[in-house]
Every structure is written in C-alpha cells, then in structure tokens.
Amino acid sequence: MTFLLHKVEGEERRILAENGFGSKTNRTESHKQVQRDEPTATTLVANTSARKICCVFCDRSHPVKDCQKLSAMNYEDRESQVRRKKCCLVCLKPGHMAKKCHSNAKCLICERRHYALLCPDLRKDTNSYSKGKVAEEEQKLTEVLLTNLPSEREIYLKTITVRLRHKEKELCVRALMDDGSHRSYMETSLAAELNLSPSGKEILSQGLFGGEITPAAEHGRFTATVEGLDRKYSTSVSLLDQQNICSTLPRIRNESLLADLASRGIKLTDVGKGTPSIRVLLGADVLGSILTGRIEVFPSGVSAVETLLRWTVLGLGRK
C-alpha cells in the first residue's frame, strides 16, 4: 500500500508540474506566440514616421528639392551640403549614390539627370556680365511674347494710374493689378522718393510658371496710401520692395475702344502714347477689397473691370 501511495503522489506531482509550468515544447511555442501577438504601436509609429516627408537639410515637412534654405545657397554650397549629408546627387535622397539611383528626375533648365536645385547653369555667383546677359535675354523673351501677335492686335492687362502717398509726399504711378500674386509690391526706388521707412523685412521665394521656385530673397516691407486720381477713394496698403516690377506694358490708346468705353460712361486713367514703367503691383491681398463686382464686356473681346480706384480693362483688343 505504501508503494502505491508513493506512486500516486508522484504521478500527481508530475501532472501538477506539467500543468503549472508547461513542457519545454509548450514553453517555446508559447514564447513564439507572445512574439507574434506583441503590441504593434511601436511599429505603427515607425511606419508613420517613415511615410512623413522630412527635409534632411532644414527638418521641415517638404521634399528636399523644394527646400528654400538649400536654394538660398550658391551652387557650390548646395552641392557641398548634399555630399555632406550623403544624399544622392540625382534625387537628393539619402542612402545611395547617384550611379545607383533609379529616379526619373530631370532638370527643367538643362534637361540633364538631376533636379534644378543642382543645375550648374543656375550658379548664383555668376559675374555681373552673366547676370546682365540673363536680364537681357529675359527682356527679349518678354518682348517676343508681347509682340508675337498679329500686328493689329494687342493684349491689355489690368493697368491703372493711381496716387501713391506718404505724409506730404505724393506721386502718380502706373500700377498693375495682378490677382495671381499673393502680395503687393512697389519699386525699391519709391521708398526714397516718398521718404518711406521699412516696418520690417520678409524673406520670400516666388513660384514661377513651370513650377520653378526662385531662391529666397529679402524684401523690405513698407506702408503707403494708394489713392484714386479723383481722390474719391484711398486705402493704406502694405508693399514689399522689388527692384523691378515687370517689363514694358503699353497704355490704352485705341480710339475706337476708348469711344466704346465712353459710350457706357467708362473713363480710364491709364491712357496715352507713352509707356512709363509699372512701379506698383497690387496683388490679391489688396484687390479683394477694392473690386466692386461690376464688369462690362465688349464685342471686341475686351472687358472693363470696375474698382474703387477707377476702371481698368483686360483682354485681346486692337491697337
């Protein structure tokens, strides 16, 4: 009996041990199961971070090719920064060399295999002759765009003559109304002519046609009063200084168009044979508050737009 009692107690201890701690095989499988079922919050965070676009040069959320900090540097410094960060000279991403890059990046300037940010043709430290040459070519291109029309046709943009005032100083200047511009600008020389003092500075890049972004540049911020020639309306506006506003834009001088406008009681302020330079650009930040909503459409293809500063026209007309 004693033998049987020991046998039963031994069997009970064996069963208890197996149920309480598990066999070696069960422990291994259980361990593997824990690994499979572990919480995945860390993985989710890692995946989210991997998907977030983060520029390696300024730590902001945008693609490297759009980095303003990098674009403000000259060509040599940009290339040096890319190499120092061990980024690809083609796609600007870290982790591989240019010769192993599979990106389809293509320069908009020279059409070679890199982004425009690393185009040698856009060196910022070119001499004054090269800068003058670029400006000359841009002027020629603008003239071609403006004149490559039938000789009897002309495109009118929304130009207007206004008074620009500051205290006792006052000037009559031509202004271009451009609702495609976020901000309003004035020629840098106007600050001295009106004794304006800057209220601050802003560093801006400008998006151009084709998707190119200019290097970041510093602009002084000034406040002046824009007033209609009839002095019936005036408003205080914030203007950023710019060396040149735009190329030559002709005034309205078509007598037939002026007669059509007059028949509807519309009188323009920017008329005549001369072509003074555009010295002020009124952007969307100003236009939104001075448009009256009245538009007159003419059979010639020209439309007249009323503003609180008087009328202006746009469209394809005749010279």
PDB file of C-alpha atoms in Angstrom:
ATOM      1  CA  MET A   1       0.000   0.000   0.000  1.00  0.00           C
ATOM      2  CA  THR A   2       2.834   2.362   0.855  1.00  0.00           C
ATOM      3  CA  PHE A   3       4.342   1.725  -2.570  1.00  0.00           C
ATOM      4  CA  LEU A   4       1.037   2.537  -4.313  1.00  0.00           C
ATOM      5  CA  LEU A   5       0.623   5.718  -2.248  1.00  0.00           C
ATOM      6  CA  HIS A   6       4.059   6.973  -3.302  1.00  0.00           C
ATOM      7  CA  LYS A   7       3.261   6.070  -6.899  1.00  0.00           C
ATOM      8  CA  VAL A   8       0.017   8.084  -6.834  1.00  0.00           C
ATOM      9  CA  GLU A   9       1.676  11.090  -5.159  1.00  0.00           C
ATOM     10  CA  GLY A  10       4.488  11.010  -7.717  1.00  0.00           C
ATOM     11  CA  GLU A  11       2.009  10.958 -10.607  1.00  0.00           C
ATOM     12  CA  GLU A  12       0.085  13.891  -9.086  1.00  0.00           C
ATOM     13  CA  ARG A  13       3.303  15.936  -8.782  1.00  0.00           C
ATOM     14  CA  ARG A  14       4.177  15.173 -12.422  1.00  0.00           C
ATOM     15  CA  ILE A  15       0.757  16.334 -13.655  1.00  0.00           C
ATOM     16  CA  LEU A  16       0.948  19.454 -11.479  1.00  0.00           C
ATOM     17  CA  ALA A  17       4.374  20.319 -12.846  1.00  0.00           C
ATOM     18  CA  GLU A  18       3.230  19.912 -16.455  1.00  0.00           C
ATOM     19  CA  ASN A  19       0.069  21.977 -15.963  1.00  0.00           C
ATOM     20  CA  GLY A  20       1.751  24.702 -13.916  1.00  0.00           C
ATOM     21  CA  PHE A  21       4.865  25.357 -15.944  1.00  0.00           C
ATOM     22  CA  GLY A  22       4.374  23.573 -19.254  1.00  0.00           C
ATOM     23  CA  SER A  23       6.747  21.327 -21.083  1.00  0.00           C
ATOM     24  CA  LYS A  24       9.798  22.627 -22.898  1.00  0.00           C
ATOM     25  CA  THR A  25       7.974  22.367 -26.183  1.00  0.00           C
ATOM     26  CA  ASN A  26       4.948  24.257 -24.903  1.00  0.00           C
ATOM     27  CA  ARG A  27       7.129  26.959 -23.370  1.00  0.00           C
ATOM     28  CA  THR A  28       8.894  27.501 -26.678  1.00  0.00           C
ATOM     29  CA  GLU A  29       5.638  27.670 -28.626  1.00  0.00           C
ATOM     30  CA  SER A  30       4.136  29.985 -26.026  1.00  0.00           C
ATOM     31  CA  HIS A  31       7.153  32.269 -26.294  1.00  0.00           C
ATOM     32  CA  LYS A  32       6.800  32.367 -30.050  1.00  0.00           C
ATOM     33  CA  GLN A  33       3.108  33.175 -29.717  1.00  0.00           C
ATOM     34  CA  VAL A  34       3.905  36.118 -27.456  1.00  0.00           C
ATOM     35  CA  GLN A  35       6.306  37.422 -30.056  1.00  0.00           C
ATOM     36  CA  ARG A  36       3.616  37.198 -32.729  1.00  0.00           C
ATOM     37  CA  ASP A  37       0.947  38.864 -30.599  1.00  0.00           C
ATOM     38  CA  GLU A  38       3.024  41.694 -29.096  1.00  0.00           C
ATOM     39  CA  PRO A  39       1.528  45.199 -29.292  1.00  0.00           C
ATOM     40  CA  THR A  40       2.275  46.948 -32.632  1.00  0.00           C
ATOM     41  CA  ALA A  41       2.147  50.606 -31.528  1.00  0.00           C
ATOM     42  CA  THR A  42       5.905  50.926 -31.997  1.00  0.00           C
ATOM     43  CA  THR A  43       5.636  49.530 -35.495  1.00  0.00           C
ATOM     44  CA  LEU A  44       2.806  51.911 -36.337  1.00  0.00           C
ATOM     45  CA  VAL A  45       4.787  54.899 -35.120  1.00  0.00           C
ATOM     46  CA  ALA A  46       7.813  53.791 -37.113  1.00  0.00           C
ATOM     47  CA  ASN A  47       5.735  53.344 -40.253  1.00  0.00           C
ATOM     48  CA  THR A  48       4.101  56.746 -39.794  1.00  0.00           C
ATOM     49  CA  SER A  49       7.479  58.395 -39.363  1.00  0.00           C
ATOM     50  CA  ALA A  50       8.793  56.678 -42.454  1.00  0.00           C
ATOM     51  CA  ARG A  51       5.929  57.960 -44.579  1.00  0.00           C
ATOM     52  CA  LYS A  52       6.233  61.582 -43.341  1.00  0.00           C
ATOM     53  CA  ILE A  53       8.235  63.763 -45.730  1.00  0.00           C
ATOM     54  CA  CYS A  54      11.033  65.471 -43.820  1.00  0.00           C
ATOM     55  CA  CYS A  55      13.758  67.558 -45.428  1.00  0.00           C
ATOM     56  CA  VAL A  56      17.208  66.460 -44.259  1.00  0.00           C
ATOM     57  CA  PHE A  57      18.570  69.999 -44.628  1.00  0.00           C
ATOM     58  CA  CYS A  58      16.070  72.032 -42.595  1.00  0.00           C
ATOM     59  CA  ASP A  59      13.951  69.344 -40.850  1.00  0.00           C
ATOM     60  CA  ARG A  60      10.751  70.817 -42.258  1.00  0.00           C
ATOM     61  CA  SER A  61       7.957  68.883 -43.912  1.00  0.00           C
ATOM     62  CA  HIS A  62       8.629  69.245 -47.645  1.00  0.00           C
ATOM     63  CA  PRO A  63      10.593  67.454 -50.379  1.00  0.00           C
ATOM     64  CA  VAL A  64      14.306  68.276 -50.464  1.00  0.00           C
ATOM     65  CA  LYS A  65      14.009  69.656 -53.997  1.00  0.00           C
ATOM     66  CA  ASP A  66      11.718  72.406 -52.628  1.00  0.00           C
ATOM     67  CA  CYS A  67      13.973  73.396 -49.724  1.00  0.00           C
ATOM     68  CA  GLN A  68      14.256  77.198 -49.512  1.00  0.00           C
ATOM     69  CA  LYS A  69      17.247  77.000 -47.182  1.00  0.00           C
ATOM     70  CA  LEU A  70      19.161  74.988 -49.775  1.00  0.00           C
ATOM     71  CA  SER A  71      18.016  77.119 -52.716  1.00  0.00           C
ATOM     72  CA  ALA A  72      19.286  80.282 -50.998  1.00  0.00           C
ATOM     73  CA  MET A  73      22.868  78.968 -51.203  1.00  0.00           C
ATOM     74  CA  ASN A  74      25.157  79.269 -54.188  1.00  0.00           C
ATOM     75  CA  TYR A  75      25.754  76.219 -56.360  1.00  0.00           C
ATOM     76  CA  GLU A  76      28.983  75.092 -54.677  1.00  0.00           C
ATOM     77  CA  ASP A  77      27.463  75.274 -51.187  1.00  0.00           C
ATOM     78  CA  ARG A  78      24.359  73.384 -52.297  1.00  0.00           C
ATOM     79  CA  GLU A  79      26.447  70.580 -53.771  1.00  0.00           C
ATOM     80  CA  SER A  80      28.663  70.521 -50.681  1.00  0.00           C
ATOM     81  CA  GLN A  81      25.642  70.231 -48.384  1.00  0.00           C
ATOM     82  CA  VAL A  82      24.202  67.376 -50.438  1.00  0.00           C
ATOM     83  CA  ARG A  83      27.503  65.482 -50.292  1.00  0.00           C
ATOM     84  CA  ARG A  84      27.938  66.178 -46.571  1.00  0.00           C
ATOM     85  CA  LYS A  85      24.501  64.745 -45.839  1.00  0.00           C
ATOM     86  CA  LYS A  86      25.422  61.728 -48.024  1.00  0.00           C
ATOM     87  CA  CYS A  87      22.482  62.332 -50.314  1.00  0.00           C
ATOM     88  CA  CYS A  88      22.130  61.289 -53.941  1.00  0.00           C
ATOM     89  CA  LEU A  89      23.088  63.995 -56.453  1.00  0.00           C
ATOM     90  CA  VAL A  90      20.193  62.911 -58.680  1.00  0.00           C
ATOM     91  CA  CYS A  91      17.123  62.517 -56.453  1.00  0.00           C
ATOM     92  CA  LEU A  92      18.539  64.277 -53.332  1.00  0.00           C
ATOM     93  CA  LYS A  93      17.528  61.363 -51.099  1.00  0.00           C
ATOM     94  CA  PRO A  94      19.961  59.803 -48.604  1.00  0.00           C
ATOM     95  CA  GLY A  95      21.116  56.209 -48.641  1.00  0.00           C
ATOM     96  CA  HIS A  96      22.535  55.654 -52.123  1.00  0.00           C
ATOM     97  CA  MET A  97      24.899  57.078 -54.745  1.00  0.00           C
ATOM     98  CA  ALA A  98      23.933  58.799 -57.980  1.00  0.00           C
ATOM     99  CA  LYS A  99      25.211  55.914 -60.121  1.00  0.00           C
ATOM    100  CA  LYS A 100      22.823  53.543 -58.336  1.00  0.00           C
ATOM    101  CA  CYS A 101      19.826  55.911 -58.441  1.00  0.00           C
ATOM    102  CA  HIS A 102      16.732  54.776 -60.338  1.00  0.00           C
ATOM    103  CA  SER A 103      14.945  58.136 -60.127  1.00  0.00           C
ATOM    104  CA  ASN A 104      13.473  59.738 -63.250  1.00  0.00           C
ATOM    105  CA  ALA A 105      14.470  63.221 -62.080  1.00  0.00           C
ATOM    106  CA  LYS A 106      15.012  65.637 -64.956  1.00  0.00           C
ATOM    107  CA  CYS A 107      16.275  69.213 -64.781  1.00  0.00           C
ATOM    108  CA  LEU A 108      13.852  71.808 -66.139  1.00  0.00           C
ATOM    109  CA  ILE A 109      16.778  74.025 -67.126  1.00  0.00           C
ATOM    110  CA  CYS A 110      19.261  71.772 -68.933  1.00  0.00           C
ATOM    111  CA  GLU A 111      17.209  68.527 -69.118  1.00  0.00           C
ATOM    112  CA  ARG A 112      20.056  66.543 -67.563  1.00  0.00           C
ATOM    113  CA  ARG A 113      19.527  63.922 -64.855  1.00  0.00           C
ATOM    114  CA  HIS A 114      19.197  65.984 -61.681  1.00  0.00           C
ATOM    115  CA  TYR A 115      16.827  68.467 -60.091  1.00  0.00           C
ATOM    116  CA  ALA A 116      17.072  72.160 -60.998  1.00  0.00           C
ATOM    117  CA  LEU A 117      18.377  72.834 -57.493  1.00  0.00           C
ATOM    118  CA  LEU A 118      21.690  71.219 -58.516  1.00  0.00           C
ATOM    119  CA  CYS A 119      21.863  72.606 -62.039  1.00  0.00           C
ATOM    120  CA  PRO A 120      25.292  74.161 -62.731  1.00  0.00           C
ATOM    121  CA  ASP A 121      23.589  76.597 -65.122  1.00  0.00           C
ATOM    122  CA  LEU A 122      21.886  78.306 -62.182  1.00  0.00           C
ATOM    123  CA  ARG A 123      25.013  79.329 -60.296  1.00  0.00           C
ATOM    124  CA  LYS A 124      24.204  82.298 -58.097  1.00  0.00           C
ATOM    125  CA  ASP A 125      27.746  83.608 -58.080  1.00  0.00           C
ATOM    126  CA  THR A 126      27.940  84.446 -61.781  1.00  0.00           C
ATOM    127  CA  ASN A 127      29.619  87.713 -62.625  1.00  0.00           C
ATOM    128  CA  SER A 128      27.731  90.892 -63.440  1.00  0.00           C
ATOM    129  CA  TYR A 129      28.144  90.298 -67.162  1.00  0.00           C
ATOM    130  CA  SER A 130      26.343  86.970 -66.939  1.00  0.00           C
ATOM    131  CA  LYS A 131      23.567  88.498 -64.847  1.00  0.00           C
ATOM    132  CA  GLY A 132      23.207  91.300 -67.353  1.00  0.00           C
ATOM    133  CA  LYS A 133      23.094  88.744 -70.155  1.00  0.00           C
ATOM    134  CA  VAL A 134      20.315  86.810 -68.418  1.00  0.00           C
ATOM    135  CA  ALA A 135      18.326  90.005 -67.852  1.00  0.00           C
ATOM    136  CA  GLU A 136      18.803  90.949 -71.491  1.00  0.00           C
ATOM    137  CA  GLU A 137      17.585  87.538 -72.659  1.00  0.00           C
ATOM    138  CA  GLU A 138      14.579  87.744 -70.336  1.00  0.00           C
ATOM    139  CA  GLN A 139      13.731  91.172 -71.731  1.00  0.00           C
ATOM    140  CA  LYS A 140      13.988  89.858 -75.290  1.00  0.00           C
ATOM    141  CA  LEU A 141      11.764  86.907 -74.407  1.00  0.00           C
ATOM    142  CA  THR A 142       9.177  89.227 -72.872  1.00  0.00           C
ATOM    143  CA  GLU A 143       9.212  91.439 -75.931  1.00  0.00           C
ATOM    144  CA  VAL A 144       8.711  88.400 -78.152  1.00  0.00           C
ATOM    145  CA  LEU A 145       5.768  87.240 -76.053  1.00  0.00           C
ATOM    146  CA  LEU A 146       4.194  90.685 -76.198  1.00  0.00           C
ATOM    147  CA  THR A 147       4.777  91.269 -79.893  1.00  0.00           C
ATOM    148  CA  ASN A 148       4.343  87.791 -81.340  1.00  0.00           C
ATOM    149  CA  LEU A 149       0.745  88.617 -82.206  1.00  0.00           C
ATOM    150  CA  PRO A 150      -0.908  89.843 -85.396  1.00  0.00           C
ATOM    151  CA  SER A 151       0.251  93.430 -85.905  1.00  0.00           C
ATOM    152  CA  GLU A 152      -3.273  94.787 -85.470  1.00  0.00           C
ATOM    153  CA  ARG A 153      -3.944  93.006 -82.117  1.00  0.00           C
ATOM    154  CA  GLU A 154      -2.782  93.816 -78.623  1.00  0.00           C
ATOM    155  CA  ILE A 155      -3.253  92.189 -75.215  1.00  0.00           C
ATOM    156  CA  TYR A 156      -4.397  94.504 -72.446  1.00  0.00           C
ATOM    157  CA  LEU A 157      -3.621  93.746 -68.817  1.00  0.00           C
ATOM    158  CA  LYS A 158      -5.279  95.419 -65.840  1.00  0.00           C
ATOM    159  CA  THR A 159      -3.171  98.585 -65.569  1.00  0.00           C
ATOM    160  CA  ILE A 160      -4.273 101.771 -63.823  1.00  0.00           C
ATOM    161  CA  THR A 161      -2.772 105.101 -62.782  1.00  0.00           C
ATOM    162  CA  VAL A 162      -3.017 105.900 -59.065  1.00  0.00           C
ATOM    163  CA  ARG A 163      -1.606 108.283 -56.499  1.00  0.00           C
ATOM    164  CA  LEU A 164       0.898 106.844 -54.045  1.00  0.00           C
ATOM    165  CA  ARG A 165       1.127 108.987 -50.904  1.00  0.00           C
ATOM    166  CA  HIS A 166       3.093 109.172 -47.682  1.00  0.00           C
ATOM    167  CA  LYS A 167       2.573 112.226 -45.485  1.00  0.00           C
ATOM    168  CA  GLU A 168       3.308 115.283 -47.648  1.00  0.00           C
ATOM    169  CA  LYS A 169       4.902 113.282 -50.467  1.00  0.00           C
ATOM    170  CA  GLU A 170       2.772 112.164 -53.416  1.00  0.00           C
ATOM    171  CA  LEU A 171       3.470 110.525 -56.787  1.00  0.00           C
ATOM    172  CA  CYS A 172       1.283 109.465 -59.707  1.00  0.00           C
ATOM    173  CA  VAL A 173       2.404 105.987 -60.759  1.00  0.00           C
ATOM    174  CA  ARG A 174       1.243 103.208 -63.051  1.00  0.00           C
ATOM    175  CA  ALA A 175       0.079 100.080 -61.255  1.00  0.00           C
ATOM    176  CA  LEU A 176      -0.616  96.555 -62.458  1.00  0.00           C
ATOM    177  CA  MET A 177      -3.498  94.698 -60.848  1.00  0.00           C
ATOM    178  CA  ASP A 178      -2.438  91.058 -60.606  1.00  0.00           C
ATOM    179  CA  ASP A 179      -4.740  88.697 -58.728  1.00  0.00           C
ATOM    180  CA  GLY A 180      -2.241  85.915 -59.444  1.00  0.00           C
ATOM    181  CA  SER A 181       0.160  87.478 -56.942  1.00  0.00           C
ATOM    182  CA  HIS A 182      -0.347  86.830 -53.237  1.00  0.00           C
ATOM    183  CA  ARG A 183       1.336  90.073 -52.171  1.00  0.00           C
ATOM    184  CA  SER A 184       1.591  93.681 -53.356  1.00  0.00           C
ATOM    185  CA  TYR A 185       4.902  95.256 -54.393  1.00  0.00           C
ATOM    186  CA  MET A 186       6.469  98.583 -55.291  1.00  0.00           C
ATOM    187  CA  GLU A 187       9.711  99.603 -56.980  1.00  0.00           C
ATOM    188  CA  THR A 188      12.526  99.872 -54.458  1.00  0.00           C
ATOM    189  CA  SER A 189      13.300 103.430 -55.611  1.00  0.00           C
ATOM    190  CA  LEU A 190       9.854 104.634 -54.485  1.00  0.00           C
ATOM    191  CA  ALA A 191      10.854 104.232 -50.839  1.00  0.00           C
ATOM    192  CA  ALA A 192      13.421 107.023 -51.160  1.00  0.00           C
ATOM    193  CA  GLU A 193      11.167 109.213 -53.314  1.00  0.00           C
ATOM    194  CA  LEU A 194       8.380 109.104 -50.714  1.00  0.00           C
ATOM    195  CA  ASN A 195      10.650 109.067 -47.636  1.00  0.00           C
ATOM    196  CA  LEU A 196       9.266 105.699 -46.581  1.00  0.00           C
ATOM    197  CA  SER A 197      10.840 103.757 -43.728  1.00  0.00           C
ATOM    198  CA  PRO A 198      10.562  99.961 -43.612  1.00  0.00           C
ATOM    199  CA  SER A 199       8.319  98.496 -40.938  1.00  0.00           C
ATOM    200  CA  GLY A 200      10.068  95.150 -41.242  1.00  0.00           C
ATOM    201  CA  LYS A 201      11.601  92.627 -43.611  1.00  0.00           C
ATOM    202  CA  GLU A 202      10.345  89.427 -45.191  1.00  0.00           C
ATOM    203  CA  ILE A 203      12.233  86.584 -46.877  1.00  0.00           C
ATOM    204  CA  LEU A 204      10.235  85.133 -49.748  1.00  0.00           C
ATOM    205  CA  SER A 205      10.620  82.735 -52.648  1.00  0.00           C
ATOM    206  CA  GLN A 206       8.483  83.172 -55.728  1.00  0.00           C
ATOM    207  CA  GLY A 207       6.853  80.392 -57.707  1.00  0.00           C
ATOM    208  CA  LEU A 208       7.275  80.856 -61.444  1.00  0.00           C
ATOM    209  CA  PHE A 209       5.497  79.496 -64.478  1.00  0.00           C
ATOM    210  CA  GLY A 210       6.642  75.898 -64.992  1.00  0.00           C
ATOM    211  CA  GLY A 211       6.936  75.169 -61.277  1.00  0.00           C
ATOM    212  CA  GLU A 212      10.349  76.706 -60.663  1.00  0.00           C
ATOM    213  CA  ILE A 213      10.905  78.443 -57.322  1.00  0.00           C
ATOM    214  CA  THR A 214      13.272  81.401 -57.095  1.00  0.00           C
ATOM    215  CA  PRO A 215      15.947  81.489 -54.395  1.00  0.00           C
ATOM    216  CA  ALA A 216      14.728  83.120 -51.187  1.00  0.00           C
ATOM    217  CA  ALA A 217      15.257  86.897 -51.240  1.00  0.00           C
ATOM    218  CA  GLU A 218      14.833  89.616 -48.644  1.00  0.00           C
ATOM    219  CA  HIS A 219      12.191  92.317 -49.199  1.00  0.00           C
ATOM    220  CA  GLY A 220      11.609  95.457 -47.162  1.00  0.00           C
ATOM    221  CA  ARG A 221       8.024  95.979 -46.009  1.00  0.00           C
ATOM    222  CA  PHE A 222       6.545  99.482 -46.306  1.00  0.00           C
ATOM    223  CA  THR A 223       3.161 101.080 -45.695  1.00  0.00           C
ATOM    224  CA  ALA A 224       1.796 103.742 -48.046  1.00  0.00           C
ATOM    225  CA  THR A 225      -1.552 105.138 -49.151  1.00  0.00           C
ATOM    226  CA  VAL A 226      -2.941 104.270 -52.577  1.00  0.00           C
ATOM    227  CA  GLU A 227      -5.488 106.786 -53.837  1.00  0.00           C
ATOM    228  CA  GLY A 228      -7.565 107.161 -56.985  1.00  0.00           C
ATOM    229  CA  LEU A 229      -6.800 110.083 -59.288  1.00  0.00           C
ATOM    230  CA  ASP A 230     -10.204 111.588 -58.490  1.00  0.00           C
ATOM    231  CA  ARG A 231      -9.378 111.361 -54.753  1.00  0.00           C
ATOM    232  CA  LYS A 232     -12.712 109.683 -54.047  1.00  0.00           C
ATOM    233  CA  TYR A 233     -11.135 106.588 -52.526  1.00  0.00           C
ATOM    234  CA  SER A 234      -7.896 105.836 -50.720  1.00  0.00           C
ATOM    235  CA  THR A 235      -6.596 102.909 -48.711  1.00  0.00           C
ATOM    236  CA  SER A 236      -3.475 102.085 -46.719  1.00  0.00           C
ATOM    237  CA  VAL A 237      -1.593  99.118 -48.166  1.00  0.00           C
ATOM    238  CA  SER A 238       1.439  97.044 -47.229  1.00  0.00           C
ATOM    239  CA  LEU A 239       4.006  96.936 -50.043  1.00  0.00           C
ATOM    240  CA  LEU A 240       7.152  94.823 -50.401  1.00  0.00           C
ATOM    241  CA  ASP A 241      10.020  96.407 -52.293  1.00  0.00           C
ATOM    242  CA  GLN A 242      11.199  94.899 -55.580  1.00  0.00           C
ATOM    243  CA  GLN A 243      13.918  96.227 -57.883  1.00  0.00           C
ATOM    244  CA  ASN A 244      11.738  95.909 -60.985  1.00  0.00           C
ATOM    245  CA  ILE A 245       8.040  95.077 -61.152  1.00  0.00           C
ATOM    246  CA  CYS A 246       7.664  93.883 -64.747  1.00  0.00           C
ATOM    247  CA  SER A 247       8.596  94.599 -68.341  1.00  0.00           C
ATOM    248  CA  THR A 248       7.053  97.296 -70.522  1.00  0.00           C
ATOM    249  CA  LEU A 249       3.263  97.310 -70.742  1.00  0.00           C
ATOM    250  CA  PRO A 250       1.588  99.696 -73.218  1.00  0.00           C
ATOM    251  CA  ARG A 251      -1.133 102.132 -72.262  1.00  0.00           C
ATOM    252  CA  ILE A 252      -4.570 102.092 -73.876  1.00  0.00           C
ATOM    253  CA  ARG A 253      -4.521 104.295 -76.975  1.00  0.00           C
ATOM    254  CA  ASN A 254      -7.061 102.708 -79.306  1.00  0.00           C
ATOM    255  CA  GLU A 255      -9.545 105.499 -80.034  1.00  0.00           C
ATOM    256  CA  SER A 256     -12.308 103.103 -81.076  1.00  0.00           C
ATOM    257  CA  LEU A 257     -12.043 101.231 -77.770  1.00  0.00           C
ATOM    258  CA  LEU A 258     -11.980 104.476 -75.792  1.00  0.00           C
ATOM    259  CA  ALA A 259     -15.140 105.598 -77.621  1.00  0.00           C
ATOM    260  CA  ASP A 260     -16.883 102.292 -76.813  1.00  0.00           C
ATOM    261  CA  LEU A 261     -15.927 102.696 -73.169  1.00  0.00           C
ATOM    262  CA  ALA A 262     -17.128 106.301 -73.085  1.00  0.00           C
ATOM    263  CA  SER A 263     -20.496 105.250 -74.518  1.00  0.00           C
ATOM    264  CA  ARG A 264     -21.059 103.281 -71.315  1.00  0.00           C
ATOM    265  CA  GLY A 265     -19.777 106.022 -69.057  1.00  0.00           C
ATOM    266  CA  ILE A 266     -16.385 104.389 -68.515  1.00  0.00           C
ATOM    267  CA  LYS A 267     -13.277 106.569 -68.333  1.00  0.00           C
ATOM    268  CA  LEU A 268      -9.819 105.038 -67.979  1.00  0.00           C
ATOM    269  CA  THR A 269      -6.854 106.585 -66.189  1.00  0.00           C
ATOM    270  CA  ASP A 270      -4.026 104.682 -67.914  1.00  0.00           C
ATOM    271  CA  VAL A 271      -4.256 106.042 -71.464  1.00  0.00           C
ATOM    272  CA  GLY A 272      -1.859 107.742 -73.876  1.00  0.00           C
ATOM    273  CA  LYS A 273       1.019 107.090 -76.226  1.00  0.00           C
ATOM    274  CA  GLY A 274       3.818 106.935 -73.685  1.00  0.00           C
ATOM    275  CA  THR A 275       4.815 103.757 -71.837  1.00  0.00           C
ATOM    276  CA  PRO A 276       6.029 104.714 -68.347  1.00  0.00           C
ATOM    277  CA  SER A 277       7.253 101.791 -66.282  1.00  0.00           C
ATOM    278  CA  ILE A 278       4.945  99.872 -63.957  1.00  0.00           C
ATOM    279  CA  ARG A 279       6.032 100.888 -60.466  1.00  0.00           C
ATOM    280  CA  VAL A 280       3.399  99.236 -58.279  1.00  0.00           C
ATOM    281  CA  LEU A 281       1.829  95.774 -58.329  1.00  0.00           C
ATOM    282  CA  LEU A 282      -1.456  95.362 -56.475  1.00  0.00           C
ATOM    283  CA  GLY A 283      -1.882  91.696 -55.589  1.00  0.00           C
ATOM    284  CA  ALA A 284      -4.726  89.586 -54.263  1.00  0.00           C
ATOM    285  CA  ASP A 285      -4.163  90.954 -50.748  1.00  0.00           C
ATOM    286  CA  VAL A 286      -5.444  94.351 -51.973  1.00  0.00           C
ATOM    287  CA  LEU A 287      -7.670  93.511 -54.944  1.00  0.00           C
ATOM    288  CA  GLY A 288     -10.095  91.512 -52.839  1.00  0.00           C
ATOM    289  CA  SER A 289     -11.195  94.697 -51.064  1.00  0.00           C
ATOM    290  CA  ILE A 290     -11.333  97.162 -53.996  1.00  0.00           C
ATOM    291  CA  LEU A 291     -13.223  95.246 -56.708  1.00  0.00           C
ATOM    292  CA  THR A 292     -16.833  96.419 -56.987  1.00  0.00           C
ATOM    293  CA  GLY A 293     -18.050  93.397 -58.954  1.00  0.00           C
ATOM    294  CA  ARG A 294     -19.137  95.415 -61.988  1.00  0.00           C
ATOM    295  CA  ILE A 295     -17.805  94.134 -65.331  1.00  0.00           C
ATOM    296  CA  GLU A 296     -18.672  95.413 -68.802  1.00  0.00           C
ATOM    297  CA  VAL A 297     -17.973  93.057 -71.726  1.00  0.00           C
ATOM    298  CA  PHE A 298     -17.456  94.462 -75.238  1.00  0.00           C
ATOM    299  CA  PRO A 299     -17.857  92.667 -78.599  1.00  0.00           C
ATOM    300  CA  SER A 300     -14.213  93.366 -79.411  1.00  0.00           C
ATOM    301  CA  GLY A 301     -13.127  90.833 -76.773  1.00  0.00           C
ATOM    302  CA  VAL A 302     -12.146  93.402 -74.155  1.00  0.00           C
ATOM    303  CA  SER A 303     -13.736  93.558 -70.709  1.00  0.00           C
ATOM    304  CA  ALA A 304     -13.800  96.574 -68.407  1.00  0.00           C
ATOM    305  CA  VAL A 305     -13.488  95.925 -64.666  1.00  0.00           C
ATOM    306  CA  GLU A 306     -14.543  98.492 -62.084  1.00  0.00           C
ATOM    307  CA  THR A 307     -12.554  99.043 -58.903  1.00  0.00           C
ATOM    308  CA  LEU A 308     -12.773 101.650 -56.178  1.00  0.00           C
ATOM    309  CA  LEU A 309      -9.670 103.198 -57.776  1.00  0.00           C
ATOM    310  CA  ARG A 310     -11.473 103.617 -61.150  1.00  0.00           C
ATOM    311  CA  TRP A 311     -11.875 101.390 -64.214  1.00  0.00           C
ATOM    312  CA  THR A 312      -9.340  99.143 -65.904  1.00  0.00           C
ATOM    313  CA  VAL A 313      -9.518  96.793 -68.897  1.00  0.00           C
ATOM    314  CA  LEU A 314      -8.162  93.414 -69.944  1.00  0.00           C
ATOM    315  CA  GLY A 315      -8.387  91.165 -72.958  1.00  0.00           C
ATOM    316  CA  LEU A 316      -7.329  90.914 -76.586  1.00  0.00           C
ATOM    317  CA  GLY A 317      -8.048  94.137 -78.433  1.00  0.00           C
ATOM    318  CA  ARG A 318      -6.894  96.139 -81.405  1.00  0.00           C
ATOM    319  CA  LYS A 319      -4.085  98.660 -81.443  1.00  0.00           C
TER     320      LYS A 319
END
